[in-house]
Amino acid sequence: MHSIFVTRALPGDFLSKFGSAYSVKVYPYDRNITKDELLTYVKDCSGLISMLSDPIDEDVLAAGKNLKVVANYAVGFNNIDVAAATARGIAVVNTPDVLTEASADLAWALLLATSRRILEGDAMTRDGKFRGWAPELLLGMPVYGQTLGIIGAGRIGRAVARRAKGFGMRILYHNRSRLAAEVEEELGMTYVGLEELLTESDFITLHCPLTPETKHLIGAAELAKMKPTAVLINTARGPVVDEAALLKALRNKEIFGAGLDVYEREPLLTPGLADLPNVVLTPHIASADVRTRLAMVDMVVEDVIAVLEGHRPSNLVNPEVWERRKGDE
Ligand code: GLV
Ligand code: GLV
């Protein structure tokens, strides 16, 4: 009997996807699990399905004496100490690909909402303050034909670029490594240095993972390089942006606005951020469409079962674990 613990109830009928060889326990509360609780629950399980809000650190991995696999219900896995998992021979899997389009859709929703001041317009209309058409009512920033700067050209960054084609945009990108020439050509993406991207773009959208190298990639100096009409979109990870510096830039109108789905100290916001009219704030929902969240369930369940039955999972973050296991056979 394999014992599995899931740190938060997942959508759909996910329990039925496990056969009778599995005993699955789900955290019974509708809130993030605390570390102490996690340390207790993880003790007996061989599979752990975690959320991006759960820090899976050395303590948790050490407490999980029978743990063979940690499946993160997310594409990002900066919440997991992968090196520590690898050292313990624990496989780490995630949910790439299935959430690419949903995440790109939300980046675009924020881009349009921020530049065209959708929330201010909604509030005004709801509050009965719409007193008739006016030539200068809620003037926003143009989108069509503008320059989009994409930082991080992985699957999601490229899906954002695909949508930008329909908006007739010039697309710049910056990435650790340059894309193949055919990909650049197909998507109409031009590789530039970070400095050029910051100074040239009307919209800057972040799609890089959170790593020690990308923490505070956008700080006061970078914000100062952006156009005063620029809009910053962050659907990646909060700490990629220095939130205090962003607050200051928005307050002083150094940039036009920001659309944020992620925060530096999630779920807390830097005080003052929510009082600004030129930000659109969503609660980390980039992958939250019904089709995507169900597909993510199938992915974590299949990969947990794969590992526990001795097969290589589809979305292994630390392939070293598998190579070592093969070597031991
Ligand atoms: C969401 O932020 C994810 O990483 O899946
Ligand atoms: C995520 O899937 C990415 O590579 O952008």
PDB file of N, CA, C and O and ligand atoms in Angstrom, residues 75 100 154-156, ligand 2:
ATOM      1  N   VAL A  75       4.052  24.782 -12.117  1.00  0.00           N
ATOM      2  CA  VAL A  75       5.243  24.634 -12.959  1.00  0.00           C
ATOM      3  C   VAL A  75       6.482  25.114 -12.207  1.00  0.00           C
ATOM      4  O   VAL A  75       7.541  24.506 -12.283  1.00  0.00           O
ATOM      5  N   THR A 100       0.705  26.467 -19.790  1.00  0.00           N
ATOM      6  CA  THR A 100       1.358  27.524 -20.573  1.00  0.00           C
ATOM      7  C   THR A 100       0.347  28.519 -21.142  1.00  0.00           C
ATOM      8  O   THR A 100       0.489  29.731 -20.981  1.00  0.00           O
ATOM      9  N   GLY A 154      10.848  31.078 -22.062  1.00  0.00           N
ATOM     10  CA  GLY A 154      10.463  29.669 -21.977  1.00  0.00           C
ATOM     11  C   GLY A 154       9.109  29.491 -22.652  1.00  0.00           C
ATOM     12  O   GLY A 154       8.686  30.332 -23.454  1.00  0.00           O
ATOM     13  N   ARG A 155       8.433  28.424 -22.289  1.00  0.00           N
ATOM     14  CA  ARG A 155       7.147  28.134 -22.940  1.00  0.00           C
ATOM     15  C   ARG A 155       6.152  29.268 -22.761  1.00  0.00           C
ATOM     16  O   ARG A 155       5.466  29.662 -23.715  1.00  0.00           O
ATOM     17  N   ILE A 156       6.066  29.792 -21.527  1.00  0.00           N
ATOM     18  CA  ILE A 156       5.056  30.819 -21.269  1.00  0.00           C
ATOM     19  C   ILE A 156       5.427  32.123 -21.986  1.00  0.00           C
ATOM     20  O   ILE A 156       4.586  32.747 -22.639  1.00  0.00           O
TER      21      ILE A 156
HETATM   22  C1  GLV B   2       7.128  27.344 -18.183  1.00  0.00           C
HETATM   23  O1  GLV B   2       6.522  26.354 -18.524  1.00  0.00           O
HETATM   24  C2  GLV B   2       8.102  28.021 -19.002  1.00  0.00           C
HETATM   25  O2  GLV B   2       9.043  27.342 -19.413  1.00  0.00           O
HETATM   26  O3  GLV B   2       7.929  29.209 -19.279  1.00  0.00           O
END
